[in-house]
Amino acid sequence: MIRKLISRVFGGKKAAANHHEPAVIPVSGHGITRDRISSGSRRVCETLQAKGFKAFVVGGAVRDLLIGAEPKDFDVATDATPEEVRAAFRRSRIIGRRFQIVHVMMGQETLEVTTFRGELGADTKKDEHGRVLHDNVFGSQAEDAARRDFTANALYYDPTTEAVIDYHHGVGDLKAKTLRMIGEPRARYREDPVRMLRAVRLAAKLGLIIDPEASKPIREMAGLLENVPAARLFDEMLKLLTSGHSVKCLTQLREAGLHHGLLPLLDVILEQPMGEKFVMLALANTDERIRRGKGTSPGFLFATLLWHEVLAHWEKIKAGGEAKIPALYQAMDTVLDVQGEKLAITRRIAGDIKDIWALQPRFEQRAGKRPYALLEQPRFRAGYDFLVLRAQAGEIDMEMADWWTRFQNVDGDKRAEMLLPEAAGDKKKRRRRKKKPANGDVDRGGDE
Ligand code: ATP
Ligand code: MG
């Protein structure tokens, strides 16, 4: 009570925002009929409402439907507690420790059901820069709306009435193609610096302009990203790079001065003339794949982002007298040690990245049995795609990539014809090995 009173006196604007009446927009005003939402989310809302709770589809899904985009997933917000949600659905489980959410399984769908979050209070735990550490108080729907980041993300859709409930003029902002922060942008960035990245990503993905009030402070506040746990940055970075709009996102990140604290070595990479071309090509390629509904792997993506860093280290280590392949492995480790820690690249992804890098020198060997062995590598496809990018960026000769394109596609006889002559030393070694196990007739035939 006292807290509310104080915030009403001192934080008039925020308190007013939290407690005003929402606009209730009927279907005639927005056109989203209930068949547009997934059957699972509809059933979750209906079941909870039948038990007397409030329940809405919320967030990105409503926003995407309003601008005619296909929602990625449908989240539900409710005033039922996690235990109450859990009790309402047989196939459900509570996840998360600090702020519990419930996963409800409906056929093939898994719905994320969240209990309305409450206002941040004076007792909210924050780090020394003002970043909110614990956020686990339940609240009213109005408070839940005020806790969300952008007005377009604070929309609630009721499948029963087909109304959109709009606390912060989100529908109007969307119509005006504006991404507007709820509350005071600087304060909201301080609470959670990742919102700066979300602003850039959502604006790029949805074709919105970030409201100047929200875009202005980004440059000077970008440094706050350094205090965000690496794992969270990694997740957000991955969302950004796999949004299908990564080139636009990256361009805007640079304009906003945001790539500094984020991918610290990206500055260096982008400033190398070859590096920038390579990264941009790789991202354009990824965007294209995603828009065509093809998958992409985080390993491949990060392998491209860090490749020129590897090249630079590789050169240096070779110049120090190390042999080619050991030098490459050392360079890979150095780059992954530095970036892996900063970005919380998981071990599994780091393994994928290394596989792709380590295959690269093997594409140079186009004689004898080695090309066949390379084709059989489980990571061949990723390694080859990577090789093509390097060629397109002008780092290596296109002739080599073309050779591998043909080598994969032609049949056995033609393949053998494509092989380059072995270097003299190599030839002797390989012949000797080959002779031993092989049956003479077959071997002679194969040598032609
Ligand atoms: P996407 O299309 O990538 O899923 P989204 O807006 O749905 O975008 P989610 O991460 O799925 O993003 O978040 C769901 C909702 O939760 C958002 O629409 C927003 O209302 C709220 N939200 C997410 N992250 C934050 C944040 N950092 N601060 C405040 N609210 C957030
Ligand atoms: Mg979402």
mmCIF file of C-alpha atoms and ligand atoms in Angstrom, residues 58-61 63-64 72-75 205 239, ligand 2:
data_model
loop_
_atom_site.group_PDB
_atom_site.id
_atom_site.type_symbol
_atom_site.label_atom_id
_atom_site.label_comp_id
_atom_site.label_asym_id
_atom_site.label_seq_id
_atom_site.Cartn_x
_atom_site.Cartn_y
_atom_site.Cartn_z
ATOM 1 C CA VAL A 58 -0.523 -12.545 -25.273
ATOM 2 C CA GLY A 59 2.639 -10.942 -26.569
ATOM 3 C CA GLY A 60 4.326 -11.670 -29.874
ATOM 4 C CA ALA A 61 1.483 -13.760 -31.295
ATOM 5 C CA ARG A 63 1.352 -8.468 -32.392
ATOM 6 C CA ASP A 64 2.266 -10.679 -35.342
ATOM 7 C CA LYS A 72 6.096 -18.327 -34.076
ATOM 8 C CA ASP A 73 4.259 -19.555 -31.024
ATOM 9 C CA PHE A 74 1.254 -18.712 -28.908
ATOM 10 C CA ASP A 75 1.793 -17.791 -25.291
ATOM 11 C CA LYS A 205 11.771 -8.266 -38.218
ATOM 12 C CA LYS A 239 17.337 -15.140 -32.079
HETATM 13 MG MG MG B 2 7.280 -15.207 -28.690
#
